[in-house]
Short mmCIF file of C-alpha atoms in Angstrom, two decimals:
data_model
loop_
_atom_site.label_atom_id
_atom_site.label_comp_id
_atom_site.label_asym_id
_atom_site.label_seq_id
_atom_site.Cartn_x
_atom_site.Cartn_y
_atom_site.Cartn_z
CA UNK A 13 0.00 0.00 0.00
CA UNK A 14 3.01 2.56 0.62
CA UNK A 15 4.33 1.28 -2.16
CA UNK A 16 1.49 2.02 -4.46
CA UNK A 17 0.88 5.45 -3.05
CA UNK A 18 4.73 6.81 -3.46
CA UNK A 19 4.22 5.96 -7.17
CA UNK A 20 0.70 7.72 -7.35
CA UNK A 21 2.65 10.56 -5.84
CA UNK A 22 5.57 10.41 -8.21
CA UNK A 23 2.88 10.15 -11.09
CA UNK A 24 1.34 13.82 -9.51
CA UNK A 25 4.27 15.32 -9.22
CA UNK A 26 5.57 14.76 -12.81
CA UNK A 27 1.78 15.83 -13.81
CA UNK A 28 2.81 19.24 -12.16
CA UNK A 29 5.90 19.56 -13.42
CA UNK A 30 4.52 19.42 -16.81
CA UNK A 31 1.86 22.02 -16.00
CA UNK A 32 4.22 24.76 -14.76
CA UNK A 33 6.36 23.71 -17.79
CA UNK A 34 3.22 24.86 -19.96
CA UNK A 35 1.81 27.58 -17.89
CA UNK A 36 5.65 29.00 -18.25
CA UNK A 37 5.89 28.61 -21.39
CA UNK A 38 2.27 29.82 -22.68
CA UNK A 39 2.12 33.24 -20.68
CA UNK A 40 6.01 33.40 -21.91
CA UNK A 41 5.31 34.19 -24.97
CA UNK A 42 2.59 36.81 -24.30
CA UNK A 43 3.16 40.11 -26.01
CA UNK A 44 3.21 42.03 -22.45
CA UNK A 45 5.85 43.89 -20.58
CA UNK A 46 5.54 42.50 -17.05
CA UNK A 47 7.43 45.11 -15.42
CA UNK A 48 5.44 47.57 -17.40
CA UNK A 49 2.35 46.33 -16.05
CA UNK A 50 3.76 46.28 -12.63
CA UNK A 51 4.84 49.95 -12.41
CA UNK A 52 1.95 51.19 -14.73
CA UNK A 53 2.49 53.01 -18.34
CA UNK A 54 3.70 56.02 -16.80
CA UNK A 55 7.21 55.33 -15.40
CA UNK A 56 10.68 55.94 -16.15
CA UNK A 57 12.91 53.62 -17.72
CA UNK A 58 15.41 53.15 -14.46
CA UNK A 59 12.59 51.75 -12.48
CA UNK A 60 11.46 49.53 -15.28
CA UNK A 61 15.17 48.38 -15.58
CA UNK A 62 14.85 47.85 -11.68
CA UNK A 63 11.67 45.72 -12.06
CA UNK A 64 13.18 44.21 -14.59
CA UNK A 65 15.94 43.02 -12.96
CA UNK A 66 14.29 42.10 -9.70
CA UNK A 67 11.73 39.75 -11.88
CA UNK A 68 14.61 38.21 -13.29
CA UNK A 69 13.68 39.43 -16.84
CA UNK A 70 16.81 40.53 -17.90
CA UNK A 71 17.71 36.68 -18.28
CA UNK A 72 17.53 34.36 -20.62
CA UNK A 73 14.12 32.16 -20.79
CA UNK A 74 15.78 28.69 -19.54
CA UNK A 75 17.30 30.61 -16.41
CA UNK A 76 13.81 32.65 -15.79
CA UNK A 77 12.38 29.29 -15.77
CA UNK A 78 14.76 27.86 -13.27
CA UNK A 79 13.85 30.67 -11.28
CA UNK A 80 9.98 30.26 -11.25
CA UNK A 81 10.12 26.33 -11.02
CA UNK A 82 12.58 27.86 -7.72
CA UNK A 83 10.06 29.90 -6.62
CA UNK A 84 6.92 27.70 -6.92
CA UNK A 85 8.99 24.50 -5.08
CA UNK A 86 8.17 23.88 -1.55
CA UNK A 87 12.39 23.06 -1.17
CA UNK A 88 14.20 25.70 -2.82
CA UNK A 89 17.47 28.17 -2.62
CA UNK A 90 17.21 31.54 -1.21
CA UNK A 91 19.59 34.34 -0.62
CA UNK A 92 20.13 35.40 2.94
CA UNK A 93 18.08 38.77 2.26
CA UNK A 94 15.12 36.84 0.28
CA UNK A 95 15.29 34.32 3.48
CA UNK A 96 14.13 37.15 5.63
CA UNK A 97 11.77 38.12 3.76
CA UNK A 98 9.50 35.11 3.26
CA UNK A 99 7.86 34.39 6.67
CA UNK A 100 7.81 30.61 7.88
CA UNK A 101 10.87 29.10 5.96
CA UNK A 102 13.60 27.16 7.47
CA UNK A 103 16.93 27.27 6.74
CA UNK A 104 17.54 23.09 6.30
CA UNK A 105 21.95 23.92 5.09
CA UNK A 106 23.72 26.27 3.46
CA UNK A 107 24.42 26.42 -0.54
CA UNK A 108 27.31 28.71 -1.63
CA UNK A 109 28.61 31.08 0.36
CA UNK A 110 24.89 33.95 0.57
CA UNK A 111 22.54 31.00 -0.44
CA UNK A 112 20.67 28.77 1.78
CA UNK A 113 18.08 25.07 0.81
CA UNK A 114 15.13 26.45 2.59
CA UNK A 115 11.75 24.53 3.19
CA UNK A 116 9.18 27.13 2.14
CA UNK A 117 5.22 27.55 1.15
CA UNK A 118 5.40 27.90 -2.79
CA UNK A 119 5.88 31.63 -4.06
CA UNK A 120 3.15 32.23 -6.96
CA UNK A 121 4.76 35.62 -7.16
CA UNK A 122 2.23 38.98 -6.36
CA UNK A 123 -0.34 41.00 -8.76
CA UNK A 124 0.52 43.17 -10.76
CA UNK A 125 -3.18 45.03 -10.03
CA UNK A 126 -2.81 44.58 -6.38
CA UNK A 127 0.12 43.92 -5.28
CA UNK A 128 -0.57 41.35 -3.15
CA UNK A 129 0.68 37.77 -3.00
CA UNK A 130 -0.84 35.91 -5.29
CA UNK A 131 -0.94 32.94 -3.02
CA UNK A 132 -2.94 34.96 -0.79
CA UNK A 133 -5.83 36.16 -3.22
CA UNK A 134 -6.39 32.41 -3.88
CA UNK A 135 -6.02 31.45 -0.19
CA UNK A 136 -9.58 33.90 0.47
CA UNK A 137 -10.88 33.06 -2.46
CA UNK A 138 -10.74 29.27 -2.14
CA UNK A 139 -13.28 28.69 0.50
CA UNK A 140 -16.08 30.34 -1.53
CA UNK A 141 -15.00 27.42 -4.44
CA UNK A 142 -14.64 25.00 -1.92
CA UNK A 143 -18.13 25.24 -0.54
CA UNK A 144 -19.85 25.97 -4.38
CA UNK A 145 -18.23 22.92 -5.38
CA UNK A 146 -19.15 20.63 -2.12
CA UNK A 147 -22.78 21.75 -2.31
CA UNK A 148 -22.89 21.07 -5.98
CA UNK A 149 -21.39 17.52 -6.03
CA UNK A 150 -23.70 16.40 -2.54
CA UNK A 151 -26.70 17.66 -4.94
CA UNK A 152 -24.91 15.65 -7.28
CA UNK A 153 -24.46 12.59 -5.94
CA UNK A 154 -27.65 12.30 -3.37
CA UNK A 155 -29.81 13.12 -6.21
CA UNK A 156 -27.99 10.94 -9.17
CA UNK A 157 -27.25 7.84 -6.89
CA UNK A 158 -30.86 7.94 -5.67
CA UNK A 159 -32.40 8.39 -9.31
CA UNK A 160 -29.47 5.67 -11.04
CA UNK A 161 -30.67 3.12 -8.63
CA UNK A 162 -34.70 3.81 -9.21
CA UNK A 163 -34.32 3.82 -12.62
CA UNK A 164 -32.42 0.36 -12.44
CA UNK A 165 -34.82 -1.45 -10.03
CA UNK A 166 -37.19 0.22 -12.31
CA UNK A 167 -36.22 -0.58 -15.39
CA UNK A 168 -37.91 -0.18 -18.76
CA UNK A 169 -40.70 1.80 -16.59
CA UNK A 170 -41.76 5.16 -16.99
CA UNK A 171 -39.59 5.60 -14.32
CA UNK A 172 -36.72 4.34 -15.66
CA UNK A 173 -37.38 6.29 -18.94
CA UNK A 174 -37.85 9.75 -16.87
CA UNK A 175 -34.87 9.78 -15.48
CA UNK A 176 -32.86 8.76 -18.49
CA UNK A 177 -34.55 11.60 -20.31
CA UNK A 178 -33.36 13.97 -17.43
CA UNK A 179 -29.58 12.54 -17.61
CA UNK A 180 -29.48 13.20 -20.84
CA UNK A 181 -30.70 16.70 -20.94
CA UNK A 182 -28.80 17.61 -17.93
CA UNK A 183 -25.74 16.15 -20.26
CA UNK A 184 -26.41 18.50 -23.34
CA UNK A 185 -27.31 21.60 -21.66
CA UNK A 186 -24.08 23.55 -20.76
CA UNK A 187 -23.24 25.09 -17.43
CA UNK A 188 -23.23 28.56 -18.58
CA UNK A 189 -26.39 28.23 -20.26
CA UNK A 190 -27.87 26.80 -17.46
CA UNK A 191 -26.93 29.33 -15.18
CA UNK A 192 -28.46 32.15 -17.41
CA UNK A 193 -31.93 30.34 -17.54
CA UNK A 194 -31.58 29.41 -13.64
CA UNK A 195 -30.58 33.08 -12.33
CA UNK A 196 -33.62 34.43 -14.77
CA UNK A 197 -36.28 32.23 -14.12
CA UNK A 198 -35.52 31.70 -10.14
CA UNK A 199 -33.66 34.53 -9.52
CA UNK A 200 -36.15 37.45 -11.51
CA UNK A 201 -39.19 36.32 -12.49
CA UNK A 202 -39.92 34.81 -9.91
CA UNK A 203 -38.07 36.16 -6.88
CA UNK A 204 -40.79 37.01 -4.79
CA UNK A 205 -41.70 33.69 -4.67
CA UNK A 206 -38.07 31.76 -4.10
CA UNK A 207 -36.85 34.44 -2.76
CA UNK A 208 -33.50 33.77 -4.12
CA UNK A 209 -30.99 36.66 -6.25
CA UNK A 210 -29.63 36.50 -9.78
CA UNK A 211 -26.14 37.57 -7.89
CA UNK A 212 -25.02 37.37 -4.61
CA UNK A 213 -21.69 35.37 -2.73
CA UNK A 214 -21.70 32.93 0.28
CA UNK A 215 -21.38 36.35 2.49
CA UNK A 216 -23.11 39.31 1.96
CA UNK A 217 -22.17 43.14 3.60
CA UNK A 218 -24.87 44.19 6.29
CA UNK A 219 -24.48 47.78 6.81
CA UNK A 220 -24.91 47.05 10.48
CA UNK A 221 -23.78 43.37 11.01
CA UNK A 222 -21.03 43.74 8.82
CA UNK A 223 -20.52 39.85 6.92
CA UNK A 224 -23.96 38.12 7.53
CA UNK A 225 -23.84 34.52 6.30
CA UNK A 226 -26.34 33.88 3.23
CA UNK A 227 -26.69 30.20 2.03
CA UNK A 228 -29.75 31.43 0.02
CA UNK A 229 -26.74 32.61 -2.56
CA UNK A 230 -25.73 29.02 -2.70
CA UNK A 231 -28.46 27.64 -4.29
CA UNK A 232 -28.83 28.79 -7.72
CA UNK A 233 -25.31 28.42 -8.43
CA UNK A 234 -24.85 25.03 -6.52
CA UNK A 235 -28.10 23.51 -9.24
CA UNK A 236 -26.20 25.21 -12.07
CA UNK A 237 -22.65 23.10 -11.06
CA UNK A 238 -24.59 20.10 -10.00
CA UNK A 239 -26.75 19.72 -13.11
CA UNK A 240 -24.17 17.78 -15.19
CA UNK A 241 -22.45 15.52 -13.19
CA UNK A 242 -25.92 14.95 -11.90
CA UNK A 243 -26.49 13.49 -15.28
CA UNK A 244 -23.33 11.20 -15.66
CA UNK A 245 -23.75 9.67 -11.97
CA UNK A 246 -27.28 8.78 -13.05
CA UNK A 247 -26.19 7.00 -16.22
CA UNK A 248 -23.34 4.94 -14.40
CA UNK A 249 -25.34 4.46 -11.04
CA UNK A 250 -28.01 2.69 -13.53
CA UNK A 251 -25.79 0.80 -16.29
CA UNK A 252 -23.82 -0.23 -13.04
CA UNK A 253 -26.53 -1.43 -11.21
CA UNK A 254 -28.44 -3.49 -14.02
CA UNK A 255 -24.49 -5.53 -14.63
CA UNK A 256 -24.39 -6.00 -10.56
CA UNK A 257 -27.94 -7.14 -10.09
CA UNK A 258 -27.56 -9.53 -13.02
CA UNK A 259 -25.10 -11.51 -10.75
CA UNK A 260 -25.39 -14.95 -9.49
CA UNK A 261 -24.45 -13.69 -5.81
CA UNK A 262 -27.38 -11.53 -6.42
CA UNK A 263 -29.65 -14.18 -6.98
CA UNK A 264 -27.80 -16.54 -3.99
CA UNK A 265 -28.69 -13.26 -1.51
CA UNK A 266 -32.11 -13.37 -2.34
CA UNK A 267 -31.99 -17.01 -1.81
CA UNK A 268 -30.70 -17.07 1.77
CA UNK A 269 -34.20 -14.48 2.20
CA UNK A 270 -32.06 -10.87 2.50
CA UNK A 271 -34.92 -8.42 2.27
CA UNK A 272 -34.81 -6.54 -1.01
CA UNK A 273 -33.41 -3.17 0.41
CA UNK A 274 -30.26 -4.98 2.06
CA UNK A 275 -29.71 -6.38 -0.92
CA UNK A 276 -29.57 -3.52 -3.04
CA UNK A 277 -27.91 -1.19 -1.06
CA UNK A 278 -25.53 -3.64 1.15
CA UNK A 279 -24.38 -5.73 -1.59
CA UNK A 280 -25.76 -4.48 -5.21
CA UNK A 281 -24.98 -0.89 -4.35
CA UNK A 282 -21.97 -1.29 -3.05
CA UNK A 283 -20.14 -3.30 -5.79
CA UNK A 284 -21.22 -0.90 -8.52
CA UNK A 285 -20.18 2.11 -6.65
CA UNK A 286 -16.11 1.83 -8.49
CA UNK A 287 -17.64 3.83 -11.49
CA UNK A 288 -20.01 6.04 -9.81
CA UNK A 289 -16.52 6.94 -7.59
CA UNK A 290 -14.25 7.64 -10.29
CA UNK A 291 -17.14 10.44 -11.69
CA UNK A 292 -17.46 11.94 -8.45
CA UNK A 293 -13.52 12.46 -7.97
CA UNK A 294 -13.25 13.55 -11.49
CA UNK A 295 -16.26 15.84 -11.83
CA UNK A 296 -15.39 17.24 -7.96
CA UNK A 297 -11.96 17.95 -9.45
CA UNK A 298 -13.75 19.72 -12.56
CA UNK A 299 -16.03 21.67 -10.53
CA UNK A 300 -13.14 23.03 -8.51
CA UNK A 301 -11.19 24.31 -11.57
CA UNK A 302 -13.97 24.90 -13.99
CA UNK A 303 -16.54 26.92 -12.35
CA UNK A 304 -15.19 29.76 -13.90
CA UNK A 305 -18.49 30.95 -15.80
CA UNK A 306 -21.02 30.12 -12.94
CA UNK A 307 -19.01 31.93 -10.66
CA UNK A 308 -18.93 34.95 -12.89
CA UNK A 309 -22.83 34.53 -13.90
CA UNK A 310 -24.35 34.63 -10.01
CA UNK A 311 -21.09 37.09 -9.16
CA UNK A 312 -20.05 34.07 -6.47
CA UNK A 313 -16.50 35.35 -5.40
CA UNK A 314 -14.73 32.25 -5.83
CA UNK A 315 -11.21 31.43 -7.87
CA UNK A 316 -13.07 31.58 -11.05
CA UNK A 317 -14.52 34.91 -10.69
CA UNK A 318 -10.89 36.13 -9.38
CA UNK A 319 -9.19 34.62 -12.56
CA UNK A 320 -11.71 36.13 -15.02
CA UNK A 321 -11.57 39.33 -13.42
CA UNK A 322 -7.62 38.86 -14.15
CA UNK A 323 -8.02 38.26 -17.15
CA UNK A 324 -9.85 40.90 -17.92
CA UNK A 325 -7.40 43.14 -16.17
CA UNK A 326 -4.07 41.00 -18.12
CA UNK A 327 -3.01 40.19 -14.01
CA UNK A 328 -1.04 37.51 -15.56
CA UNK A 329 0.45 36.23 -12.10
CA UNK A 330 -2.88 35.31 -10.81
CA UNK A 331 -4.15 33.77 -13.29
CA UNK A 332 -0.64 31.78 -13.42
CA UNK A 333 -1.19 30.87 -10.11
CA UNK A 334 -4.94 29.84 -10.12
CA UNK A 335 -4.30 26.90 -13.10
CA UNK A 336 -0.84 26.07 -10.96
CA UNK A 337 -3.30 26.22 -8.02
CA UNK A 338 -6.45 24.28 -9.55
CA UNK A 339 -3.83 21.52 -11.33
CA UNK A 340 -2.66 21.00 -7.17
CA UNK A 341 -6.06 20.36 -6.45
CA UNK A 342 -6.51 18.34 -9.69
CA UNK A 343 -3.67 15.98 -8.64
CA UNK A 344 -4.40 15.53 -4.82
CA UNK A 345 -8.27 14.67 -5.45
CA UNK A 346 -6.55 11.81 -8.25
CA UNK A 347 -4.86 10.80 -5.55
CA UNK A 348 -7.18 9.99 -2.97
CA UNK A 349 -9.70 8.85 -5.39
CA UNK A 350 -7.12 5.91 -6.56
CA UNK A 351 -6.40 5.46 -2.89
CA UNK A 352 -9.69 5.55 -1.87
CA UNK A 353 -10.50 2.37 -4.94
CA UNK A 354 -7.58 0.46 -3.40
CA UNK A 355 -9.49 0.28 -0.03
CA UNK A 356 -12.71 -0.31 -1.81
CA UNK A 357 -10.85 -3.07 -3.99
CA UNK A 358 -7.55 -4.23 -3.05
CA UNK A 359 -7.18 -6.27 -6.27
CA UNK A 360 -6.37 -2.53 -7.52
CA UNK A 361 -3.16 -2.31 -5.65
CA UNK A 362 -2.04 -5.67 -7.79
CA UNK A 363 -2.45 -4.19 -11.06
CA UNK A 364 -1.36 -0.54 -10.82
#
């Protein structure tokens, strides 16, 4: 088992080291003067030389890449001025005669805009993603489970087709389009009656109260982000379910005179969950890096809404940092999902 999870980690981290590679490389090539758009268009050229300089722009690509991949490693070499400047790293020996191997939180560099660390903007912003995507994916998976295994016990009812029917909508419609129709219909026309907003974040400002907690916000956009993996859970919870309950140990549980529930949920259920795992790890991973629109749509602040907003603004740092961030999360949700199948299944650990 230690084995199998050092490799899974090896696998992650070369997975990384190919997206910083790319991210490098593709905002590299960008026609845009970084220390330009640090200083603003009205500076003089010393200070831009200055910026320059202290961004490491004045060398050649391969060395400014050394550099960032420097920065953005948890273990990396700082001089004895840039040591006391980053707060929480220790000194582990010295390299050179200034230089020291210091264990560090990764530097994502600061925004150009703001001028804050970058690693901080995502920091606040990640519990508003966190929770969008956690509410989404319980819809998700409460609702799909639930309506996979109906439509299997059910099958070839009007049941069964109903909730194929919705799967397979849910499946075509896209997120952003979803989210338009959702924040009308619910969120305008009829407001008075849900009493939910087109817009709105997990926090709202009280004039009085100051940050007044508002899960009301959560819903609209939560729906939106649940709607398709709500489809795919359905499909696999179902095609899953009709394979499992097709078995002979099936058959040899009803025999011994299980009642029907504990037989579909403590042995049918259970072995057709593998699937139905793998496209909640995957879609949870997804919603966390790609609710980029339905942030923006119901104005939920969130990482998305923070990287569209630097887009818009060319804050090419945070936007860096958000896929560097997003491709983290990526990899460590892989990771416990394949650990998580191992314990399920320990023939897994034999194979991989």
């Amino acid at each position: 088992m230690l084995r199998f999870f050092f490799r899974k980690t090896g696998y992650g981290l070369l997975v990384l080291f190919g997206v910083v590679g790319v991210v490098f490389l593709l905002f590299n090539v960008l026609p845009a003067d970084p220390a330009r758009m640090t200083l603003g268009q009205r500076t003089d050229v010393a200070s831009l030389e200055n910026v320059r300089k202290e961004l490491h722009l004045d060398k050649p690509v391969g060395v400014q890449f050394l550099y960032y991949v420097n920065d953005l490693s948890p273990i990396g070499v700082l001089s004895g001025t840039e040591y006391k400047e980053t707060p929480g790293a220790l000194a582990l020996f010295p390299v050179g005669e200034a230089s020291d191997l210091v264990l560090k939180t990764p530097n994502l560099r600061r925004s150009y805009q703001s001028k804050k660390p970058v690693w901080e903007i995502l920091t606040e912003a990640l519990p508003g993603t966190l929770v969008l995507a956690l509410a989404a994916m319980i819809f998700a998976t409460v609702a799909g489970i639930g309506l996979g295994v109906l439509s299997a016990v059910k099958q070839n009812t009007w049941m069964d087709t109903g909730a194929v029917f919705a799967s397979v909508t849910g499946i075509s419609a896209p997120s952003f389009f979803a989210g338009i129709v959702l924040a009308y219909l619910f969120g305008f026309v009829l407001a008075d009656w849900t009493g939910l907003h087109m817009t709105g974040s997990l926090y709202d400002i009280d004039p009085f109260r100051g940050r007044v907690l508002n899960l009301g916000n959560l819903v609209l956009p939560a729906l939106t982000l649940g709607i398709r993996p709500l489809a795919i859970i359905v499909q696999l919870t179902r095609s899953a379910m009709l394979d499992v309950l097709n078995q002979d140990y099936i058959r040899t549980a009803y025999a011994k005179g299980l009642r029907r529930r504990a037989v579909l949920f403590g042995h049918a259920l259970r072995n057709a969950l593998n699937p139905v795992i793998t496209a909640i790890t995957g879609w949870f991973a997804e919603l966390l890096a790609g609710a980029f629109f339905v942030e923006y749509i119901f104005g939920w602040k969130g990482i998305g809404k923070v990287t569209v907003d630097a887009l818009e603004k060319f804050d090419f740092p945070v936007v860096m940092g958000a896929v560097l961030f997003t491709a983290g999360i990526f990899v460590i949700i892989n990771l416990l999902a394949d650990l998580l199948y191992s314990l399920i299944d320990p023939r897994i650990r034999l194979t991989n």
